CSV table of C-alpha atoms in Angstrom, one decimal:
chain,number,residue,atom,x,y,z
A,1,UNK,CA,147.9,59.4,25.2
A,2,UNK,CA,147.4,60.4,21.6
A,3,UNK,CA,144.1,59.9,19.8
A,4,UNK,CA,145.5,59.8,16.3
A,5,UNK,CA,147.2,56.5,16.7
A,6,UNK,CA,146.6,54.4,13.6
A,7,UNK,CA,145.2,50.9,14.2
A,8,UNK,CA,147.0,47.8,13.3
A,9,UNK,CA,145.9,46.2,10.0
A,10,UNK,CA,144.2,43.1,11.3
A,11,UNK,CA,140.7,41.6,11.5
A,12,UNK,CA,139.7,43.5,14.6
A,13,UNK,CA,140.7,47.0,13.6
A,14,UNK,CA,138.1,49.0,11.7
A,15,UNK,CA,139.4,51.4,9.0
A,16,UNK,CA,136.7,53.9,10.0
A,17,UNK,CA,136.0,55.8,13.2
A,18,UNK,CA,132.5,54.5,13.8
A,19,UNK,CA,133.6,51.5,15.9
A,20,UNK,CA,131.1,49.3,14.1
A,21,UNK,CA,131.7,45.6,13.7
A,22,UNK,CA,132.1,44.0,10.3
A,23,UNK,CA,129.7,41.3,9.1
A,24,UNK,CA,132.2,38.6,9.9
A,25,UNK,CA,132.6,39.8,13.5
A,26,UNK,CA,128.9,39.4,14.2
A,27,UNK,CA,128.9,35.7,13.7
A,28,UNK,CA,129.3,33.2,16.6
A,29,UNK,CA,132.9,32.2,17.3
A,30,UNK,CA,134.1,34.6,14.6
A,31,UNK,CA,137.4,36.5,14.4
A,32,UNK,CA,138.5,35.4,17.9
A,33,UNK,CA,139.6,32.1,16.3
A,34,UNK,CA,142.4,34.0,14.6
A,35,UNK,CA,144.0,34.9,18.0
A,36,UNK,CA,144.7,38.2,19.7
A,37,UNK,CA,142.5,41.2,19.4
A,38,UNK,CA,144.0,44.3,17.9
A,39,UNK,CA,143.4,48.0,18.6
A,40,UNK,CA,140.2,49.8,17.6
A,41,UNK,CA,140.2,53.1,15.8
A,42,UNK,CA,138.5,55.8,17.7
A,43,UNK,CA,138.1,59.6,17.6
A,44,UNK,CA,139.0,59.9,21.3
A,45,UNK,CA,142.1,58.3,22.9
A,46,UNK,CA,141.4,54.8,24.3
A,47,UNK,CA,143.2,53.3,27.2
A,48,UNK,CA,142.2,49.8,26.0
A,49,UNK,CA,143.9,50.4,22.7
A,50,UNK,CA,146.9,52.4,23.7
A,51,UNK,CA,147.7,50.8,27.1
A,52,UNK,CA,145.7,47.6,27.3
A,53,UNK,CA,147.8,46.3,30.3
A,54,UNK,CA,145.7,48.5,32.6
A,55,UNK,CA,142.5,46.5,32.3
A,56,UNK,CA,143.9,43.1,33.3
A,57,UNK,CA,145.7,44.9,36.1
A,58,UNK,CA,142.5,46.4,37.4
A,59,UNK,CA,140.7,43.0,37.1
A,60,UNK,CA,143.6,40.9,38.4
A,61,UNK,CA,142.7,38.5,35.6
A,62,UNK,CA,142.3,38.3,31.8
A,63,UNK,CA,139.9,40.6,30.0
A,64,UNK,CA,137.8,39.6,27.0
A,65,UNK,CA,138.3,41.7,23.9
A,66,UNK,CA,142.0,42.5,24.5
A,67,UNK,CA,145.1,40.9,23.0
A,68,UNK,CA,145.2,37.3,24.1
A,69,UNK,CA,141.5,36.7,23.7
A,70,UNK,CA,140.8,33.5,21.8
A,71,UNK,CA,137.5,32.2,20.5
A,72,UNK,CA,136.5,29.1,18.7
A,73,UNK,CA,135.2,25.9,20.3
A,74,UNK,CA,135.0,25.1,24.0
A,75,UNK,CA,138.5,23.6,24.1
A,76,UNK,CA,140.4,26.6,22.8
A,77,UNK,CA,138.5,29.7,23.8
A,78,UNK,CA,140.0,31.9,26.5
A,79,UNK,CA,136.7,32.7,28.2
A,80,UNK,CA,134.2,29.9,29.0
A,81,UNK,CA,131.1,31.8,27.8
A,82,UNK,CA,132.7,32.8,24.5
A,83,UNK,CA,131.8,35.7,22.3
A,84,UNK,CA,128.0,35.7,22.9
A,85,UNK,CA,127.5,35.4,19.1
A,86,UNK,CA,129.4,38.6,18.4
A,87,UNK,CA,127.7,40.7,21.1
A,88,UNK,CA,130.7,40.7,23.4
A,89,UNK,CA,133.1,41.8,20.8
A,90,UNK,CA,130.8,44.5,19.7
A,91,UNK,CA,130.5,45.7,23.3
A,92,UNK,CA,134.3,45.7,23.7
A,93,UNK,CA,134.8,47.6,20.5
A,94,UNK,CA,132.4,50.3,21.9
A,95,UNK,CA,134.3,50.4,25.2
A,96,UNK,CA,132.3,48.0,27.5
A,97,UNK,CA,134.1,45.0,29.0
A,98,UNK,CA,132.3,42.4,31.2
A,99,UNK,CA,134.3,39.7,32.9
A,100,UNK,CA,133.2,37.1,35.4
A,101,UNK,CA,135.6,34.9,37.4
A,102,UNK,CA,134.8,32.0,39.7
A,103,UNK,CA,137.3,30.3,42.0
A,104,UNK,CA,136.2,27.3,44.1
A,105,UNK,CA,138.7,26.1,46.7
A,106,UNK,CA,138.6,22.8,48.6
A,107,UNK,CA,140.9,23.0,51.7
A,108,UNK,CA,142.2,20.2,53.9
A,109,UNK,CA,144.2,20.8,57.0
A,110,UNK,CA,145.8,17.4,57.3
A,111,UNK,CA,147.8,18.1,60.5
A,112,UNK,CA,148.6,20.9,62.9
A,113,UNK,CA,147.1,24.4,62.7
A,114,UNK,CA,144.1,25.5,64.7
A,115,UNK,CA,141.8,22.8,63.4
A,116,UNK,CA,142.2,19.8,61.1
A,117,UNK,CA,139.6,18.8,58.5
A,118,UNK,CA,138.0,20.0,55.3
A,119,UNK,CA,136.4,23.3,54.3
A,120,UNK,CA,135.2,24.9,51.1
A,121,UNK,CA,135.4,28.5,49.8
A,122,UNK,CA,133.8,30.0,46.8
A,123,UNK,CA,135.0,33.3,45.4
A,124,UNK,CA,133.1,35.1,42.6
A,125,UNK,CA,134.2,38.3,40.9
A,126,UNK,CA,132.3,40.4,38.4
A,127,UNK,CA,134.3,43.3,36.8
A,128,UNK,CA,133.0,45.9,34.5
A,129,UNK,CA,135.3,48.4,32.6
A,130,UNK,CA,134.0,51.3,30.5
A,131,UNK,CA,136.7,52.7,28.2
A,132,UNK,CA,135.5,56.3,27.8
A,133,UNK,CA,137.5,56.8,24.5
A,134,UNK,CA,135.9,53.8,22.8
A,135,UNK,CA,132.5,54.7,24.2
A,136,UNK,CA,132.8,58.2,22.6
A,137,UNK,CA,132.6,60.0,26.0
A,138,UNK,CA,136.0,61.5,26.5
A,139,UNK,CA,139.7,60.7,26.0
A,140,UNK,CA,141.9,58.6,28.2
A,141,UNK,CA,139.5,57.4,30.9
A,142,UNK,CA,138.4,54.0,32.4
A,143,UNK,CA,135.5,53.6,34.7
A,144,UNK,CA,135.9,50.4,36.7
A,145,UNK,CA,133.5,48.5,39.0
A,146,UNK,CA,134.0,45.2,40.7
A,147,UNK,CA,131.5,43.2,42.8
A,148,UNK,CA,132.9,40.2,44.8
A,149,UNK,CA,131.5,37.5,47.1
A,150,UNK,CA,132.8,34.7,49.3
A,151,UNK,CA,130.5,31.7,50.1
A,152,UNK,CA,131.2,28.2,51.3
A,153,UNK,CA,131.9,27.4,55.0
A,154,UNK,CA,129.6,29.3,57.3
A,155,UNK,CA,132.1,31.3,59.4
A,156,UNK,CA,135.7,32.6,59.4
A,157,UNK,CA,136.4,30.1,62.2
A,158,UNK,CA,135.8,27.3,59.8
A,159,UNK,CA,138.2,28.6,57.1
A,160,UNK,CA,141.0,30.4,58.9
A,161,UNK,CA,142.0,27.1,60.4
A,162,UNK,CA,145.8,27.2,59.8
A,163,UNK,CA,146.3,29.9,62.3
A,164,UNK,CA,149.1,31.6,60.3
A,165,UNK,CA,150.1,35.3,60.5
A,166,UNK,CA,148.2,36.0,57.2
A,167,UNK,CA,145.7,33.9,55.3
A,168,UNK,CA,146.9,30.7,53.7
A,169,UNK,CA,144.5,31.4,50.9
A,170,UNK,CA,144.3,34.9,49.6
A,171,UNK,CA,140.6,34.5,48.7
A,172,UNK,CA,139.8,34.5,52.4
A,173,UNK,CA,140.7,38.2,52.5
A,174,UNK,CA,138.1,39.1,49.8
A,175,UNK,CA,135.7,40.9,50.0
A,176,UNK,CA,136.9,41.1,53.6
A,177,UNK,CA,138.1,38.6,56.2
A,178,UNK,CA,134.8,38.7,58.1
A,179,UNK,CA,132.4,39.1,55.1
A,180,UNK,CA,131.0,35.6,54.4
A,181,UNK,CA,127.9,35.1,52.3
A,182,UNK,CA,127.9,38.7,51.1
A,183,UNK,CA,128.0,40.2,47.6
A,184,UNK,CA,129.8,43.5,48.0
A,185,UNK,CA,131.3,46.3,45.8
A,186,UNK,CA,135.0,46.1,46.4
A,187,UNK,CA,136.0,48.6,43.7
A,188,UNK,CA,134.5,51.6,41.9
A,189,UNK,CA,136.9,54.2,40.6
A,190,UNK,CA,137.9,56.4,37.6
A,191,UNK,CA,141.3,56.1,36.1
A,192,UNK,CA,142.1,59.1,34.0
A,193,UNK,CA,145.1,59.9,31.8
A,194,UNK,CA,145.8,63.6,31.9
A,195,UNK,CA,148.7,63.5,29.4
A,196,UNK,CA,151.0,60.9,28.0
A,197,UNK,CA,153.0,60.9,31.2
A,198,UNK,CA,150.5,61.8,34.0
A,199,UNK,CA,147.4,60.0,35.2
A,200,UNK,CA,145.2,59.9,38.3
A,201,UNK,CA,142.9,57.3,40.0
A,202,UNK,CA,140.1,58.3,42.3
A,203,UNK,CA,137.6,56.0,44.1
A,204,UNK,CA,137.6,52.7,46.0
A,205,UNK,CA,140.3,50.2,45.1
A,206,UNK,CA,141.2,46.6,46.2
A,207,UNK,CA,144.5,47.0,47.9
A,208,UNK,CA,145.1,43.2,48.1
A,209,UNK,CA,145.2,42.7,44.3
A,210,UNK,CA,146.7,46.0,43.0
A,211,UNK,CA,149.8,47.3,44.9
A,212,UNK,CA,153.0,45.4,45.2
A,213,UNK,CA,152.7,43.4,42.1
A,214,UNK,CA,155.4,41.4,40.3
A,215,UNK,CA,155.8,40.5,36.6
A,216,UNK,CA,154.1,37.1,37.1
A,217,UNK,CA,152.3,35.0,39.6
A,218,UNK,CA,150.1,37.8,41.0
A,219,UNK,CA,146.6,36.3,41.2
A,220,UNK,CA,145.3,33.7,43.7
A,221,UNK,CA,142.8,32.6,41.0
A,222,UNK,CA,145.6,30.9,39.0
A,223,UNK,CA,148.9,31.2,40.8
A,224,UNK,CA,150.1,31.0,44.4
A,225,UNK,CA,147.3,30.7,47.0
A,226,UNK,CA,149.1,31.9,50.2
A,227,UNK,CA,148.8,35.7,50.7
A,228,UNK,CA,152.6,36.0,51.4
A,229,UNK,CA,153.2,35.3,47.7
A,230,UNK,CA,150.6,37.8,46.4
A,231,UNK,CA,151.2,40.7,48.8
A,232,UNK,CA,153.6,41.8,51.5
A,233,UNK,CA,152.1,40.5,54.8
A,234,UNK,CA,152.7,43.8,56.6
A,235,UNK,CA,150.1,45.5,54.4
A,236,UNK,CA,147.2,44.0,56.3
A,237,UNK,CA,148.3,45.9,59.5
A,238,UNK,CA,147.7,49.2,57.6
A,239,UNK,CA,144.9,48.5,55.1
A,240,UNK,CA,141.6,46.8,54.9
A,241,UNK,CA,141.0,44.8,51.7
A,242,UNK,CA,139.4,47.8,50.0
A,243,UNK,CA,140.2,51.5,50.5
A,244,UNK,CA,139.0,54.9,49.2
A,245,UNK,CA,142.0,56.5,47.5
A,246,UNK,CA,143.3,59.3,45.4
A,247,UNK,CA,146.5,58.4,43.5
A,248,UNK,CA,148.7,60.2,41.0
A,249,UNK,CA,151.0,58.5,38.5
A,250,UNK,CA,154.0,60.0,36.7
A,251,UNK,CA,155.7,58.1,33.9
A,252,UNK,CA,158.8,60.0,32.8
A,253,UNK,CA,160.0,57.1,30.6
A,254,UNK,CA,158.9,53.7,29.5
A,255,UNK,CA,161.1,52.2,32.2
A,256,UNK,CA,160.0,54.2,35.2
A,257,UNK,CA,156.6,54.9,36.8
A,258,UNK,CA,156.3,56.9,40.1
A,259,UNK,CA,153.2,57.1,42.1
A,260,UNK,CA,151.9,58.5,45.4
A,261,UNK,CA,148.5,58.8,47.0
A,262,UNK,CA,146.3,59.1,50.0
A,263,UNK,CA,144.3,56.1,51.2
A,264,UNK,CA,141.5,55.8,53.8
A,265,UNK,CA,142.4,53.2,56.5
A,266,UNK,CA,138.7,52.9,57.6
A,267,UNK,CA,137.0,51.9,54.3
A,268,UNK,CA,135.6,48.4,54.0
A,269,UNK,CA,133.6,46.7,51.3
A,270,UNK,CA,130.3,47.1,53.2
A,271,UNK,CA,130.6,50.9,53.8
A,272,UNK,CA,131.1,53.9,51.6
A,273,UNK,CA,132.7,56.5,53.8
A,274,UNK,CA,132.5,55.5,57.5
A,275,UNK,CA,134.9,57.9,59.3
A,276,UNK,CA,136.4,58.5,55.9
A,277,UNK,CA,139.9,60.1,56.0
A,278,UNK,CA,139.7,61.0,59.7
A,279,UNK,CA,143.1,59.2,59.5
A,280,UNK,CA,145.2,58.5,56.4
A,281,UNK,CA,147.6,56.1,54.8
A,282,UNK,CA,150.1,58.0,52.7
A,283,UNK,CA,151.6,55.5,50.2
A,284,UNK,CA,154.1,56.1,47.4
A,285,UNK,CA,156.7,54.3,45.4
A,286,UNK,CA,158.2,53.6,42.0
A,287,UNK,CA,158.3,50.8,39.5
A,288,UNK,CA,161.4,50.3,37.4
A,289,UNK,CA,161.4,48.0,34.3
A,290,UNK,CA,164.5,46.7,32.7
A,291,UNK,CA,166.2,43.9,30.8
A,292,UNK,CA,169.1,41.6,31.6
A,293,UNK,CA,170.3,39.9,28.5
A,294,UNK,CA,167.0,40.6,26.7
A,295,UNK,CA,165.1,39.0,29.6
A,296,UNK,CA,162.5,41.3,31.2
A,297,UNK,CA,162.8,42.3,34.9
A,298,UNK,CA,161.0,44.7,37.2
A,299,UNK,CA,161.3,46.1,40.7
A,300,UNK,CA,159.1,48.0,43.1
A,301,UNK,CA,160.2,50.3,45.9
A,302,UNK,CA,157.3,51.3,48.2
A,303,UNK,CA,156.7,53.0,51.6
A,304,UNK,CA,153.6,53.8,53.7
A,305,UNK,CA,153.1,56.1,56.6
A,306,UNK,CA,149.9,56.3,58.7
A,307,UNK,CA,148.5,58.4,61.5
A,308,UNK,CA,145.9,55.8,62.4
A,309,UNK,CA,146.7,54.6,65.9
A,310,UNK,CA,148.3,51.1,66.3
A,311,UNK,CA,148.5,49.0,69.4
A,312,UNK,CA,151.6,49.9,71.4
A,313,UNK,CA,153.1,46.4,71.6
A,314,UNK,CA,155.8,47.5,74.1
A,315,UNK,CA,152.9,48.1,76.6
A,316,UNK,CA,149.6,47.1,75.0
A,317,UNK,CA,147.2,47.1,77.9
A,318,UNK,CA,146.4,48.8,81.2
A,319,UNK,CA,145.2,46.8,84.2
A,320,UNK,CA,143.4,43.6,83.0
A,321,UNK,CA,141.0,41.4,85.0
A,322,UNK,CA,141.5,37.6,84.7
A,323,UNK,CA,138.4,37.5,82.5
A,324,UNK,CA,139.9,40.0,80.1
A,325,UNK,CA,143.0,38.0,79.3
A,326,UNK,CA,141.6,35.8,76.5
A,327,UNK,CA,140.1,38.8,74.8
A,328,UNK,CA,143.4,40.6,75.1
A,329,UNK,CA,145.3,37.7,73.5
A,330,UNK,CA,142.7,37.8,70.6
A,331,UNK,CA,143.2,41.5,70.1
A,332,UNK,CA,147.0,41.0,69.8
A,333,UNK,CA,146.4,38.3,67.2
A,334,UNK,CA,144.0,40.5,65.2
A,335,UNK,CA,140.7,39.3,66.4
A,336,UNK,CA,138.2,42.1,67.3
A,337,UNK,CA,137.3,42.2,71.0
A,338,UNK,CA,133.7,41.7,72.2
A,339,UNK,CA,134.3,44.0,75.2
A,340,UNK,CA,136.1,47.3,75.9
A,341,UNK,CA,139.7,46.8,77.0
A,342,UNK,CA,142.2,49.3,78.3
A,343,UNK,CA,144.3,49.4,75.1
A,344,UNK,CA,147.4,51.6,74.7
A,345,UNK,CA,148.1,53.0,71.3
A,346,UNK,CA,150.9,54.7,69.4
A,347,UNK,CA,149.7,57.5,67.1
A,348,UNK,CA,151.9,56.8,64.0
A,349,UNK,CA,153.5,53.9,62.2
A,350,UNK,CA,155.2,53.2,58.9
A,351,UNK,CA,156.4,50.4,56.6
A,352,UNK,CA,158.9,50.1,53.7
A,353,UNK,CA,158.6,47.2,51.3
A,354,UNK,CA,160.0,46.1,47.9
A,355,UNK,CA,159.9,43.4,45.4
A,356,UNK,CA,161.9,42.3,42.4
A,357,UNK,CA,160.9,39.9,39.6
A,358,UNK,CA,163.1,38.6,36.8
A,359,UNK,CA,162.6,36.2,33.9
A,360,UNK,CA,165.4,33.6,33.7
A,361,UNK,CA,164.2,32.0,30.4
A,362,UNK,CA,161.5,33.1,27.9
A,363,UNK,CA,160.1,30.7,25.3
A,364,UNK,CA,158.1,33.3,23.3
A,365,UNK,CA,159.6,34.8,20.1
A,366,UNK,CA,161.5,38.0,20.9
A,367,UNK,CA,159.1,40.0,18.7
A,368,UNK,CA,156.1,39.0,20.9
A,369,UNK,CA,157.6,39.8,24.3
A,370,UNK,CA,156.9,43.5,24.4
A,371,UNK,CA,153.4,43.1,23.0
A,372,UNK,CA,152.4,40.4,25.5
A,373,UNK,CA,153.8,42.4,28.5
A,374,UNK,CA,152.1,45.5,27.2
A,375,UNK,CA,148.7,43.8,27.2
A,376,UNK,CA,149.1,41.9,30.5
A,377,UNK,CA,149.5,38.5,29.0
A,378,UNK,CA,151.9,36.0,30.8
A,379,UNK,CA,155.0,35.1,29.0
A,380,UNK,CA,155.9,31.4,28.4
A,381,UNK,CA,159.1,30.8,30.4
A,382,UNK,CA,160.7,30.6,33.9
A,383,UNK,CA,161.0,33.5,36.3
A,384,UNK,CA,162.0,34.3,39.9
A,385,UNK,CA,160.4,36.9,42.2
A,386,UNK,CA,161.0,38.0,45.8
A,387,UNK,CA,159.6,40.4,48.4
A,388,UNK,CA,161.1,42.0,51.4
A,389,UNK,CA,159.8,44.4,54.1
A,390,UNK,CA,160.5,46.1,57.4
A,391,UNK,CA,158.3,47.9,59.9
A,392,UNK,CA,158.8,49.1,63.5
A,393,UNK,CA,158.3,46.2,65.9
A,394,UNK,CA,156.5,48.3,68.5
A,395,UNK,CA,153.5,48.8,66.2
A,396,UNK,CA,153.6,45.8,63.8
A,397,UNK,CA,153.0,42.1,64.6
A,398,UNK,CA,155.1,41.1,61.6
A,399,UNK,CA,158.2,43.4,61.6
A,400,UNK,CA,160.5,41.7,59.1
A,401,UNK,CA,159.6,39.5,56.1
A,402,UNK,CA,161.1,38.0,53.0
A,403,UNK,CA,159.8,35.6,50.4
A,404,UNK,CA,161.2,34.1,47.2
A,405,UNK,CA,159.4,32.0,44.5
A,406,UNK,CA,160.1,30.2,41.3
A,407,UNK,CA,157.4,30.4,38.6
A,408,UNK,CA,157.1,28.6,35.3
A,409,UNK,CA,154.5,28.9,32.6
A,410,UNK,CA,153.8,27.2,29.2
A,411,UNK,CA,157.1,25.2,29.0
A,412,UNK,CA,155.5,22.3,27.2
A,413,UNK,CA,154.3,22.5,23.6
A,414,UNK,CA,151.6,20.0,24.5
A,415,UNK,CA,150.5,21.9,27.6
A,416,UNK,CA,151.1,25.6,26.6
A,417,UNK,CA,148.8,27.0,29.3
A,418,UNK,CA,150.0,25.0,32.3
A,419,UNK,CA,152.0,26.7,35.1
A,420,UNK,CA,153.9,25.7,38.2
A,421,UNK,CA,155.2,27.5,41.3
A,422,UNK,CA,157.4,26.8,44.3
A,423,UNK,CA,157.9,29.5,47.0
A,424,UNK,CA,159.2,29.9,50.6
A,425,UNK,CA,158.6,32.8,53.0
A,426,UNK,CA,159.8,34.0,56.4
A,427,UNK,CA,157.8,36.3,58.7
A,428,UNK,CA,159.7,37.8,61.6
A,429,UNK,CA,157.4,38.3,64.6
A,430,UNK,CA,157.8,41.5,66.7
A,431,UNK,CA,159.9,40.9,69.9
A,432,UNK,CA,157.5,43.0,72.0
A,433,UNK,CA,154.6,40.9,70.8
A,434,UNK,CA,156.4,37.7,71.7
A,435,UNK,CA,157.0,39.1,75.2
A,436,UNK,CA,153.4,40.2,75.5
A,437,UNK,CA,152.0,36.8,74.7
A,438,UNK,CA,154.5,35.1,76.9
A,439,UNK,CA,153.3,37.2,79.9
A,440,UNK,CA,149.6,36.6,79.1
A,441,UNK,CA,149.5,32.9,78.5
A,442,UNK,CA,153.1,31.5,78.6
A,443,UNK,CA,153.3,31.0,74.8
A,444,UNK,CA,156.8,30.8,73.3
A,445,UNK,CA,156.3,32.5,70.0
A,446,UNK,CA,158.8,31.8,67.2
A,447,UNK,CA,159.2,33.3,63.8
A,448,UNK,CA,156.9,31.8,61.1
A,449,UNK,CA,158.1,30.2,57.8
A,450,UNK,CA,156.2,28.6,55.1
A,451,UNK,CA,156.5,26.7,51.8
A,452,UNK,CA,154.0,26.4,48.9
A,453,UNK,CA,154.0,24.3,45.7
A,454,UNK,CA,151.2,24.2,43.1
A,455,UNK,CA,150.6,23.0,39.6
A,456,UNK,CA,148.0,24.7,37.4
A,457,UNK,CA,146.4,22.2,35.0
A,458,UNK,CA,144.7,24.0,32.1
A,459,UNK,CA,141.9,21.7,31.2
A,460,UNK,CA,141.1,24.5,28.7
A,461,UNK,CA,142.5,28.0,28.7
A,462,UNK,CA,139.3,29.1,30.7
A,463,UNK,CA,139.1,26.1,33.0
A,464,UNK,CA,141.9,25.5,35.5
A,465,UNK,CA,142.3,22.8,38.1
A,466,UNK,CA,145.1,23.7,40.6
A,467,UNK,CA,146.3,21.2,43.2
A,468,UNK,CA,148.7,22.7,45.8
A,469,UNK,CA,150.4,21.9,49.1
A,470,UNK,CA,151.6,24.2,51.9
A,471,UNK,CA,153.8,23.4,54.9
A,472,UNK,CA,153.9,26.1,57.5
A,473,UNK,CA,156.4,26.1,60.4
A,474,UNK,CA,155.3,27.9,63.6
A,475,UNK,CA,152.0,29.3,62.4
A,476,UNK,CA,151.6,32.4,64.7
A,477,UNK,CA,148.0,32.0,66.1
A,478,UNK,CA,148.2,28.2,66.3
A,479,UNK,CA,151.4,28.5,68.4
A,480,UNK,CA,149.5,30.7,70.9
A,481,UNK,CA,146.2,28.9,70.9
A,482,UNK,CA,147.2,25.3,70.7
A,483,UNK,CA,151.0,25.2,71.0
A,484,UNK,CA,151.1,23.8,67.4
A,485,UNK,CA,154.4,24.1,65.6
A,486,UNK,CA,153.4,23.0,62.1
A,487,UNK,CA,150.5,23.0,59.7
A,488,UNK,CA,150.1,20.9,56.6
A,489,UNK,CA,147.6,22.3,54.0
A,490,UNK,CA,146.3,20.7,50.9
A,491,UNK,CA,144.3,23.0,48.6
A,492,UNK,CA,142.5,22.2,45.3
A,493,UNK,CA,141.2,25.1,43.3
A,494,UNK,CA,138.9,25.1,40.3
A,495,UNK,CA,139.1,28.5,38.5
A,496,UNK,CA,136.7,29.4,35.7
A,497,UNK,CA,137.0,32.5,33.5
A,498,UNK,CA,133.7,33.4,31.9
């Protein structure tokens, strides 16, 4: 990352190195009315200027002060709270980015599942990024902190009511599946560019929102709700929602990024370093970007190995008493046991996963595509993405999975911020696990499939109302607990970007 890059000649680029705002930029609803923000001239290299895509990637959402930011009146601004009469722009130009997101979900299990009825979930996220170049500290760094909370229904039993293999709503995994009515730090890390081709990340990261991303449809705040369309489902058998990590990145060309790192499998949002790195996840992969007929595409290839013991599904328990059976069934389904059980473990496991995403049609002018992708803005158009994975069946409840989804954004000139999605998934359940549950309670466990459709109604760019519907065949836990073969889920989300 070179610090001598000249800023673009627009309203938001200062011709000096003092990072000071102009008189026009200190007025309410000032230059943001003109559209995207440009780079800021600094003496030290700035990630937000040279590679702005990283900040929306870290936040898993739009960032005020980067290209795509819009000001003006309530109906047009990209952030609900606006520019704070110029203070927010001034902070961003000096390297301080503050973004708040709120997602309220109303969930109705109309039929099937573990329990029918209504529940509500409220997810709130505050993310702070400090660009060390713009702040005048040192070149090429970003300090990132995120606090997250989940409120609403009083217990996980009232919200994980579908009984599927992974949450039907990704927000239920944040800040952790069992952390209700808590405000917890899910991320705090330093991202540091060491050269134009090498970077490192050290600290705590949110595994659910970062790894295994596609070109579009990556955030439960605005896109697909079901975790199968935001993350490979096998990841939850290896990782908690958050993890301490040290990751290295190598970018030999603009088309290829390789990465590898060590992650702690014990970290959770409510602890700093409990048994940190007494076992490890070793994760690596590569991202390849390309074009087919001038239409952008991207693919990820990833693998993870761990030495944290996993339940040996071929022979999971020693001698069980009759009173232990219900607890043992819960353990196999991922529910912590209230008593000590004679559990058998295998010392190692692994998973290999991949995804591919491809635009089929793009409505944006050709000259805008690279800039929008480079700053983390969604393109207007239609795209298709898919995921696939495999893991050994003796240590993984989901051993084979595949999903495919169609995503459309901004197709109408009258509704340029609306989006639509339709996806299907298949989760192949481990044969040893099927046999275990059949022996313990006579359940006949079948592979799980699901479908989701949603429409994101942009009331304003910062206010989204998102109705959605899911139909799940053979939800795993509901099959075992209630012999249910289907679940119908209606979900209404209200997402606000402050």
